[in-house]
Short mmCIF file of C-alpha atoms in Angstrom, two decimals:
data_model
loop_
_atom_site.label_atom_id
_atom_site.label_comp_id
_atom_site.label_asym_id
_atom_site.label_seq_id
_atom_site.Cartn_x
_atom_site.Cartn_y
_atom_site.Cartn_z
CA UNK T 1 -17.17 4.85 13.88
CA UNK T 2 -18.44 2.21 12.21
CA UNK T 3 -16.60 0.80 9.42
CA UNK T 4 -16.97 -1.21 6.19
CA UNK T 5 -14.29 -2.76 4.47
CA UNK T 6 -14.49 -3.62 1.02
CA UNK T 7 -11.72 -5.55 -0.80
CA UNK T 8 -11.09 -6.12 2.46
CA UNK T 9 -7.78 -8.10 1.26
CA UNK T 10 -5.53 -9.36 4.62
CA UNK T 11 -7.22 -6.32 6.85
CA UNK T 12 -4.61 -3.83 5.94
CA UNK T 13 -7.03 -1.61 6.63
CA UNK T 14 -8.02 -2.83 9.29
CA UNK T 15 -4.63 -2.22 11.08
CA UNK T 16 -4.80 1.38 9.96
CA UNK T 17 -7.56 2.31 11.72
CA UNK T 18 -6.31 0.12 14.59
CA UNK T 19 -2.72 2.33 14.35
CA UNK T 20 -4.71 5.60 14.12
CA UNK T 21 -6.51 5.33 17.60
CA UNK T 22 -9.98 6.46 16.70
CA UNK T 23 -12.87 4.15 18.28
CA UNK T 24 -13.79 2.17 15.85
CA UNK T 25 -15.83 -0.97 14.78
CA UNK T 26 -15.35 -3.02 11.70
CA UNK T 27 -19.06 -4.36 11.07
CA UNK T 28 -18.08 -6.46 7.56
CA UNK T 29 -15.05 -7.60 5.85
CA UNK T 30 -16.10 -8.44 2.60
CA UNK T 31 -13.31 -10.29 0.15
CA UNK T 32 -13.87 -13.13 -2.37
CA UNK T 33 -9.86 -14.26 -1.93
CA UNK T 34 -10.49 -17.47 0.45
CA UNK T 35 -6.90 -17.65 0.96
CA UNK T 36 -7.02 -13.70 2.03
CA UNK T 37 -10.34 -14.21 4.37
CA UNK T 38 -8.72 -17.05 6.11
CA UNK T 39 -5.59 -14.93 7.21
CA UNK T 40 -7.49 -11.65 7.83
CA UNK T 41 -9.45 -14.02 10.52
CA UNK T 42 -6.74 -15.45 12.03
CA UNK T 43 -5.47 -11.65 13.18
CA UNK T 44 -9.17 -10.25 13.69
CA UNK T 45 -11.45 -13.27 14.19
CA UNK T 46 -14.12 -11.15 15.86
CA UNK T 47 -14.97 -9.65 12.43
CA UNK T 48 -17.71 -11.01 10.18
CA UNK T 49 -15.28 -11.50 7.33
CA UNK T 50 -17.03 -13.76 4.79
CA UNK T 51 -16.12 -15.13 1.11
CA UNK T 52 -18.35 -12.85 -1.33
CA UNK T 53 -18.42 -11.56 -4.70
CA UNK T 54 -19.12 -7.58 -3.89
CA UNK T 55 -21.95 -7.79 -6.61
CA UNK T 56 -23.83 -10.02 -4.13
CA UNK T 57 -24.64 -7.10 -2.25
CA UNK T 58 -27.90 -6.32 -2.00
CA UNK T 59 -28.49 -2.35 -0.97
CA UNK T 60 -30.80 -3.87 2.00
CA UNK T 61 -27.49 -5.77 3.38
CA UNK T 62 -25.28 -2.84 3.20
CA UNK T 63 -27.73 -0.39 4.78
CA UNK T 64 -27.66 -2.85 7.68
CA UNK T 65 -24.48 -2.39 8.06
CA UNK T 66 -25.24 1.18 9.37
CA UNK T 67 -21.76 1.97 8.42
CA UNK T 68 -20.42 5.72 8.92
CA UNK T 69 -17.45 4.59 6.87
CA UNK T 70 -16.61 2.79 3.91
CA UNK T 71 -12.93 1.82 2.96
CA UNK T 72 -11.53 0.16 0.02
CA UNK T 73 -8.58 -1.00 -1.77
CA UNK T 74 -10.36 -2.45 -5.43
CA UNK T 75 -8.16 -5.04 -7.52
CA UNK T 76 -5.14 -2.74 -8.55
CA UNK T 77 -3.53 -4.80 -11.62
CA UNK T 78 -6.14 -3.51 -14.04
CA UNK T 79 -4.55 -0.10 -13.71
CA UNK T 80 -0.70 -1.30 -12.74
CA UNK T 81 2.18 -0.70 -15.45
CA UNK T 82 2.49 -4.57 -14.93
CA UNK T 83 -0.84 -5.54 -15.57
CA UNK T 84 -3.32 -4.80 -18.88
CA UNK T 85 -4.05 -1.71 -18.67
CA UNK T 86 -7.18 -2.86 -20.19
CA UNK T 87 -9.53 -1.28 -17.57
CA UNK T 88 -12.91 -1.14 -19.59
CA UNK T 89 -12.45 -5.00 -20.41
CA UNK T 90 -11.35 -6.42 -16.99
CA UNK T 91 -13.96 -8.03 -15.27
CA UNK T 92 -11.88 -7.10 -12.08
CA UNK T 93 -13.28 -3.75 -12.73
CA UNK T 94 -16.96 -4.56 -12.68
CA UNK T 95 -17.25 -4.87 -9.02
CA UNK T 96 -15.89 -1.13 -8.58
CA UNK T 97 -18.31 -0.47 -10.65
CA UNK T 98 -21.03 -1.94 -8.68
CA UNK T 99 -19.78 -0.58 -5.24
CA UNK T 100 -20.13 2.83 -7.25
CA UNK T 101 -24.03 2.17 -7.47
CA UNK T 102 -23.96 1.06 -3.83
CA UNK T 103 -22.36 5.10 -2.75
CA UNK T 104 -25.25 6.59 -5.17
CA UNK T 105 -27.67 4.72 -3.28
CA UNK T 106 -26.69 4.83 -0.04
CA UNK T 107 -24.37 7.72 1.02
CA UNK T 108 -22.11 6.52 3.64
CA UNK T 109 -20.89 9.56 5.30
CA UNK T 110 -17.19 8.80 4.66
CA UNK T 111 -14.93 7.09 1.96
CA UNK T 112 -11.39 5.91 1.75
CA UNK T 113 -10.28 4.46 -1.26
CA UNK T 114 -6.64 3.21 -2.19
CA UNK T 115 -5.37 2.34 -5.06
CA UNK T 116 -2.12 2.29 -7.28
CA UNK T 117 -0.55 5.03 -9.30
CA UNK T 118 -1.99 5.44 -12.91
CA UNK T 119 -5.88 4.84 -11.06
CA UNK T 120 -6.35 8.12 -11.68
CA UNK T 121 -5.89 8.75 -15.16
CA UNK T 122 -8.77 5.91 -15.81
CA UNK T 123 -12.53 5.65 -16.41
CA UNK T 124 -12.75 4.01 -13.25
CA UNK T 125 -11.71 7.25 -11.41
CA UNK T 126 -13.63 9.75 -13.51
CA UNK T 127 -16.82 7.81 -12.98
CA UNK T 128 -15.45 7.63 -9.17
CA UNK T 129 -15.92 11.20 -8.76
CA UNK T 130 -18.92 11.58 -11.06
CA UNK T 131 -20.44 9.80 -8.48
CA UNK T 132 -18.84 11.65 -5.50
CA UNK T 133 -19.41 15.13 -7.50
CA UNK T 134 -23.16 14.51 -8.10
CA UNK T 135 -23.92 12.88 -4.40
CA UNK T 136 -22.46 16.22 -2.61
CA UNK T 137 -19.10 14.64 -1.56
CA UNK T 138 -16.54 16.95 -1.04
CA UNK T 139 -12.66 14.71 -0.94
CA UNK T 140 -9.40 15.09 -1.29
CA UNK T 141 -6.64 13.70 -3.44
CA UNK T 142 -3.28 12.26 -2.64
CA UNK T 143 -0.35 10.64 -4.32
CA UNK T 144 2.01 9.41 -1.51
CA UNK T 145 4.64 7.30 -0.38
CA UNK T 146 6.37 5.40 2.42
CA UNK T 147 9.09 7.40 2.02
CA UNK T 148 7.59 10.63 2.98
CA UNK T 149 7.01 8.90 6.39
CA UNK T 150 10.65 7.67 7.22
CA UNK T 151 10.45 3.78 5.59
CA UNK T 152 12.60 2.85 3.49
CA UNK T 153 10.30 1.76 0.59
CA UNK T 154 9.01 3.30 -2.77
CA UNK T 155 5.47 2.26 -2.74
CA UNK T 156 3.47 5.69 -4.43
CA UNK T 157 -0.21 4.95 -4.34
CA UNK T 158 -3.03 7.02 -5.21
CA UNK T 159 -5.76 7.92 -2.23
CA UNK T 160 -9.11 9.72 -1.68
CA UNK T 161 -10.49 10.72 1.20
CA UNK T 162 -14.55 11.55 0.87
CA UNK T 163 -16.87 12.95 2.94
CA UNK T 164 -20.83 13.80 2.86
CA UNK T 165 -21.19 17.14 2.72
CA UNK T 166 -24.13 16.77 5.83
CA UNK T 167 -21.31 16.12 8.37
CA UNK T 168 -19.67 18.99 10.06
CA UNK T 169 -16.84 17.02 11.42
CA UNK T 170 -14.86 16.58 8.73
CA UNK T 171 -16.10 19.05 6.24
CA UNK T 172 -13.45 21.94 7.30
CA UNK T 173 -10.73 19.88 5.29
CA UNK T 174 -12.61 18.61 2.46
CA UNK T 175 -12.84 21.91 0.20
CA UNK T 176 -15.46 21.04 -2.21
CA UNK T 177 -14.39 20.47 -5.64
CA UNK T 178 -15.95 21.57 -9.07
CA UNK T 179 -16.49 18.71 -11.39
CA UNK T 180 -14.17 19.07 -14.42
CA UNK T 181 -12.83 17.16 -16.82
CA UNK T 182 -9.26 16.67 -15.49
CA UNK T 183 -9.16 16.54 -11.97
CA UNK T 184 -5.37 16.95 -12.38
CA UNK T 185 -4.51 20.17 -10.08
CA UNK T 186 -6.49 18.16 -7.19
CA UNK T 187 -4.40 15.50 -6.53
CA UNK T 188 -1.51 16.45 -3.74
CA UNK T 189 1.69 14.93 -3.69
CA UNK T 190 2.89 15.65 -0.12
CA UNK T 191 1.05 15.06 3.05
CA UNK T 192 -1.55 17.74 4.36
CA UNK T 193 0.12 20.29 6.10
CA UNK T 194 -2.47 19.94 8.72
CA UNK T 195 -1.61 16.53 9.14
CA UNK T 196 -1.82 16.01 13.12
CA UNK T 197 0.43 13.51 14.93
CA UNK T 198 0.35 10.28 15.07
CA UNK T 199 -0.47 8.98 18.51
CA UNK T 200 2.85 7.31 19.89
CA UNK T 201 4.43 7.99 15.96
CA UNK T 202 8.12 9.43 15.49
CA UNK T 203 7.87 9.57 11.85
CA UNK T 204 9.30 12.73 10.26
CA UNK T 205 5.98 13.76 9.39
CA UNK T 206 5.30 13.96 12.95
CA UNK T 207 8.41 15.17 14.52
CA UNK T 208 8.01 18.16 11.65
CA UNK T 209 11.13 17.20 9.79
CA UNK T 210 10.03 17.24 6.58
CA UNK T 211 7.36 19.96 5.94
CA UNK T 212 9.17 22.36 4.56
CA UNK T 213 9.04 19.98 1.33
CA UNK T 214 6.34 20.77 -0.98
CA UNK T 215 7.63 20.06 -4.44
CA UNK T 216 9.69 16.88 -4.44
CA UNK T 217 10.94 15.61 -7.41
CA UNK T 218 9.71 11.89 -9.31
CA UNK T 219 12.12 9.71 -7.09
CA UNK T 220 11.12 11.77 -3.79
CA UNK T 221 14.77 11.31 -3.18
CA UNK T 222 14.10 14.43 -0.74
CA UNK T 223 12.97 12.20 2.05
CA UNK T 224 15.84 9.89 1.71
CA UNK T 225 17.99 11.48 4.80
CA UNK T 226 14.58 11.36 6.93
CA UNK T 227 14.13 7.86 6.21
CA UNK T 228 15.46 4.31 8.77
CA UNK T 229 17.90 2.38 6.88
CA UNK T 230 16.64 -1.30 5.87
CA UNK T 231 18.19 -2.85 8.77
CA UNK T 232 15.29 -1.46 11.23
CA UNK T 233 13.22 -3.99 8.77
CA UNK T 234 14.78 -7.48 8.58
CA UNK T 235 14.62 -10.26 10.41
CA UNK T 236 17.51 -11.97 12.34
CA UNK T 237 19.64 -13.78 10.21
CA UNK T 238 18.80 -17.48 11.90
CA UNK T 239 15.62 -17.39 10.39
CA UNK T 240 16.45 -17.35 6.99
CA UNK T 241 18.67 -20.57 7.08
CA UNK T 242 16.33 -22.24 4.87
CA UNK T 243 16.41 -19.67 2.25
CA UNK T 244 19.40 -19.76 -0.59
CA UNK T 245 20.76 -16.85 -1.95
CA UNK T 246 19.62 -16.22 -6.13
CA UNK T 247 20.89 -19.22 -7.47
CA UNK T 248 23.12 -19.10 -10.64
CA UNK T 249 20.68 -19.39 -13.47
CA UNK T 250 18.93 -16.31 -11.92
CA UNK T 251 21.89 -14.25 -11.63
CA UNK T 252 22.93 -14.85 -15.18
CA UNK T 253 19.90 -14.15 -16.41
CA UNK T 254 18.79 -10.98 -14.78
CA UNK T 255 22.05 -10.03 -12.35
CA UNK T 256 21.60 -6.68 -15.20
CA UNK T 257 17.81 -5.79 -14.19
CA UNK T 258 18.17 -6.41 -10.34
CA UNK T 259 17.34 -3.74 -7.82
CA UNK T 260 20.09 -4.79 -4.97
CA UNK T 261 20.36 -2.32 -1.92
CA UNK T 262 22.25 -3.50 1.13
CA UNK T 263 21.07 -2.93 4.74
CA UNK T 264 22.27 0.31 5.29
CA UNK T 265 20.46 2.08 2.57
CA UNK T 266 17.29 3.83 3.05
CA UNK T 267 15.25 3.32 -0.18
CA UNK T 268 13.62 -0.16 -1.85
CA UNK T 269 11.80 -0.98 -4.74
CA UNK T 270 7.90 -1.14 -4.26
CA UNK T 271 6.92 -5.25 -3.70
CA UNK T 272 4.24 -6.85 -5.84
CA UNK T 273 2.13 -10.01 -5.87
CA UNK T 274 4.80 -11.11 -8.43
CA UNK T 275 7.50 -10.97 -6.26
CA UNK T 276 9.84 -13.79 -5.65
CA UNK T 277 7.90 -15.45 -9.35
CA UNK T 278 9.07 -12.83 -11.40
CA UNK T 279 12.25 -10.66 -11.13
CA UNK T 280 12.10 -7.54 -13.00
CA UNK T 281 10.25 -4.58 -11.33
CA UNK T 282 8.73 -6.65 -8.98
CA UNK T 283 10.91 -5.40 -5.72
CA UNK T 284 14.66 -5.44 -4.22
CA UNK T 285 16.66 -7.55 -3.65
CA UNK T 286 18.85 -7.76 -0.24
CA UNK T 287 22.54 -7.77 -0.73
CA UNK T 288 24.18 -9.76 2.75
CA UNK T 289 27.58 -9.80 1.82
CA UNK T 290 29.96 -6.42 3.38
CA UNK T 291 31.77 -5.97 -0.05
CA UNK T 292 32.62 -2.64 -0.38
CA UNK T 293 31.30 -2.34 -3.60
CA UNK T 294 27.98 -1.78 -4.21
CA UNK T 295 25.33 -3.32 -6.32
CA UNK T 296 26.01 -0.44 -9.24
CA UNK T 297 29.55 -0.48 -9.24
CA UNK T 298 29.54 -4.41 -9.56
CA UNK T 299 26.80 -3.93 -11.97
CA UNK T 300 28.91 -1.92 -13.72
CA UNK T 301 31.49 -4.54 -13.89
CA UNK T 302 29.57 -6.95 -14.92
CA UNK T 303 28.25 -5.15 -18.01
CA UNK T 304 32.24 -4.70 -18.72
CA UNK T 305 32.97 -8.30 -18.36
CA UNK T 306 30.30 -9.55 -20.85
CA UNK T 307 33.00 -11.62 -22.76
CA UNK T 308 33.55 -13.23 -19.82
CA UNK T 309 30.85 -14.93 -18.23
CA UNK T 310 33.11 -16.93 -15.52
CA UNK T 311 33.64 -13.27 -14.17
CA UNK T 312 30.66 -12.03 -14.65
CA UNK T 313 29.34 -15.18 -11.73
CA UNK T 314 31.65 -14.25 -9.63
CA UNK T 315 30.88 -10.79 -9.25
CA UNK T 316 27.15 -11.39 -8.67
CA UNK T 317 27.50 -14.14 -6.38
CA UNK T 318 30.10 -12.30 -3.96
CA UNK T 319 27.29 -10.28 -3.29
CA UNK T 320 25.62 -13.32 -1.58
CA UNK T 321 22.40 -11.64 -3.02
CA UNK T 322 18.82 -12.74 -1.24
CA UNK T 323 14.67 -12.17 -1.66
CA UNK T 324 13.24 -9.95 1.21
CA UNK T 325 11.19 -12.84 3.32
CA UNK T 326 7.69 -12.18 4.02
CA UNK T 327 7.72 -10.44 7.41
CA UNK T 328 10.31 -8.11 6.31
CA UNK T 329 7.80 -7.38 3.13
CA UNK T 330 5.09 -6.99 6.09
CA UNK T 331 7.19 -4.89 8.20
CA UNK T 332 8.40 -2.24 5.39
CA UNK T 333 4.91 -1.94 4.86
CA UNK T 334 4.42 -1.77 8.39
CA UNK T 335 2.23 -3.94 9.56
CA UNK T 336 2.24 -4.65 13.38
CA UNK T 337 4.78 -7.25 15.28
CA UNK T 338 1.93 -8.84 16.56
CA UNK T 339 0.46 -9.57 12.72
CA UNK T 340 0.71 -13.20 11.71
CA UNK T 341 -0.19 -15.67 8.85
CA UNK T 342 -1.57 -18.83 9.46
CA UNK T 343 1.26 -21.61 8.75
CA UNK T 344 -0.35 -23.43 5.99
CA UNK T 345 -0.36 -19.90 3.86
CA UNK T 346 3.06 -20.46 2.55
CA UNK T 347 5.74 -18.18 1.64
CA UNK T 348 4.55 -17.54 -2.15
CA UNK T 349 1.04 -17.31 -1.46
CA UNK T 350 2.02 -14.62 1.46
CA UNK T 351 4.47 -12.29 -0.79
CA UNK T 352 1.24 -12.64 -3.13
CA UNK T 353 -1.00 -11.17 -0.53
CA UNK T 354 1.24 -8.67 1.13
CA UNK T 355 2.03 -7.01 -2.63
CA UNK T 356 -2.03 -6.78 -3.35
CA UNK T 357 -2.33 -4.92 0.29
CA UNK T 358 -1.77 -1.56 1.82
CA UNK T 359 1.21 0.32 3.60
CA UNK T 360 -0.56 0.33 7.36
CA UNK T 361 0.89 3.71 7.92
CA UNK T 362 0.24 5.82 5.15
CA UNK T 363 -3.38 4.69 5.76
CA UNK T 364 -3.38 5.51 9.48
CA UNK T 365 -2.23 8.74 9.35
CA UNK T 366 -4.73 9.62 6.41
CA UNK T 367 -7.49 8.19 8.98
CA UNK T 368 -6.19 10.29 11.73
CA UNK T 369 -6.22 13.49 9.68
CA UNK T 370 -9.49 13.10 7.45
CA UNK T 371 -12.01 11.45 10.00
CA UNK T 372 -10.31 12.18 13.78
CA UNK T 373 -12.81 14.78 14.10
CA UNK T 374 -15.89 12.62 14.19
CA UNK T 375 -14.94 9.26 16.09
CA UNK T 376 -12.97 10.42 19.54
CA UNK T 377 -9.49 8.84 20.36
CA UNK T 378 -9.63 6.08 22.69
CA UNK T 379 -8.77 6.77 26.11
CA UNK T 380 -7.55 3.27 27.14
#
């Protein structure tokens, strides 16, 4: 299979189809983030990954591609509770809008798109599957999360699979869809039942633990038992000498609005770009001391001990409270061991790029179900 990533991003994607075990070739990697180009070829620097605008596609260049696959994770802060909201007006928009005109003139045979919760409740989408609807597409619609596949991490994202209604491969699990002007009761929120296993994966989806939910609730605290605690994710402890626990101004400030879990729990916050910068709903934060209180209860104490705000610092800092480094960020979204950033990226500019990019196996295992049938597992 040969495969085109747009927004290609730090190859995210990449190491999806990589996890999923389908032969495959990446013929293009096309990003405009220099910073994100340089450390997507330091991990695959036999792909052509070069710095463009998408717009500076010509159809010519991507029919020589002779891609069966396109893939693509477009600029999600448009359409992020965080961001504008402002869809219509964002210029980030415009190139999703152009890769649109690419699928109506070319027709790749499959499509993967990813993108973050809310996507599909905007013009954006509903042109998306205009597009799909009137090439002959049939696709499916999902709204998962890590959790669902044992890690510890709340990171819902909205994904379509596509596929041209000419291959035979595929087509058994694309159902094709009449154009409408919701879209609504399409859009699954649990993994395909069908969904086969994994190649070397011991995730509960695989081992079967977890099908017999179908309607979990907003938190999908269902999958909680099923899930590794936060432990399985972190680094050793010697490599984060250099990194100081929330200092005191940051603790008064927003000690109220924190999301602390511990090691031993089994559920974080979802990690943006932002994280680190900003500190509200941006993602957890790691709590290394062994009180036996938790983050709530000393929360709780805290809100009790306004009047005193000598009290209130020493509850928050017993808790000897900590950012998630990088490669913990990169493992809970589970990128491989072997993945690595150059060492001049630094440690902002990598949160930045890990909270713009994918969970690798969500994506893999959405590969392996929707598109096994037409490229063959490797044998090697």
């Amino acid at each position: 299979m040969r495969v085109l990533e747009l927004y290609s991003g730090i190859g995210g994607m990449h190491c999806a189809f990589k996890m999923s075990q389908l032969d495959f070739q990446v013929v293009a990697a096309i990003d405009i983030n220099d910073t994100a180009n340089r450390v997507y070829r330091a991990n695959f620097s036999h792909t052509h990954a070069p710095n463009r605008v998408l717009e500076s596609l010509s159809i010519e260049e991507v029919t020589s591609f002779t891609a069966d696959m396109w893939s693509m994770s477009p600029p999600c802060q448009p359409f992020t509770r965080l961001g504008n909201q402002k869809y219509e007006e964002d210029n980030r928009s415009t190139s999703f809008f152009y890769v649109l005109g690419l699928i109506a003139a070319i027709r790749p045979k499959f499509i993967l798109l990813e993108n973050v919760k809310g996507f599909e409740h905007t013009e954006p989408w509903r042109q998306f599957l205009k597009v799909l609807h009137n090439c002959g597409y049939r696709y499916q619609q999902f709204l998962l999360t890590p959790l669902q596949f044992g890690v510890p991490n709340c990171r819902l994202r909205y994904y379509l699979v596509a596929s041209s209604s000419s291959d035979s491969a595929s087509s058994g699990l694309f159902a094709p869809h009449v154009h409408d002007s919701s879209h609504a009761n399409t859009i699954h929120i649990v993994p395909p039942a069908d969904l086969p296993p994994l190649p070397g994966c011991e995730c509960p989806v695989c081992l079967g633990h977890v099908n017999h939910i179908t309607k979990p609730d907003e938190n999908f605290d269902e999958y909680l038992p099923y899930c590794r605690p936060i432990s399985d994710y972190l680094t050793q402890h010697q490599q984060h000498s250099n990194l100081d626990f929330l200092d005191d101004s940051c603790l008064r400030r927003y000690f109220h609005v924190l999301d602390i879990v511990r090691p031993c729990d089994h559920k974080s916050r979802c990690f943006t770009k932002g994280y680190q910068k900003r500190i509200e709903g941006t993602g957890s934060v790691l709590q290394t001391a062994t009180d036996p209180l938790t983050g709530e209860e000393i929360n709780a104490q805290w809100i009790t001990a306004r009047s005193d705000p000598e009290t209130q610092m020493s509850l928050a800092k017993r808790l000897q409270l900590r950012f998630f480094h990088s490669r913990e960020v990169a493992n809970l979204l589970c990128f491989p061991q072997t993945y690595t950033f150059p060492e001049d990226v630094t440690e902002k500019q990598r949160i930045r790029l890990l909270g713009n990019s994918v969970n690798v196996l969500v994506v893999a295992h959405l590969i392996h179900w929707a598109f096994g049938g037409f490229s063959a597992q490797k044998t090697d």
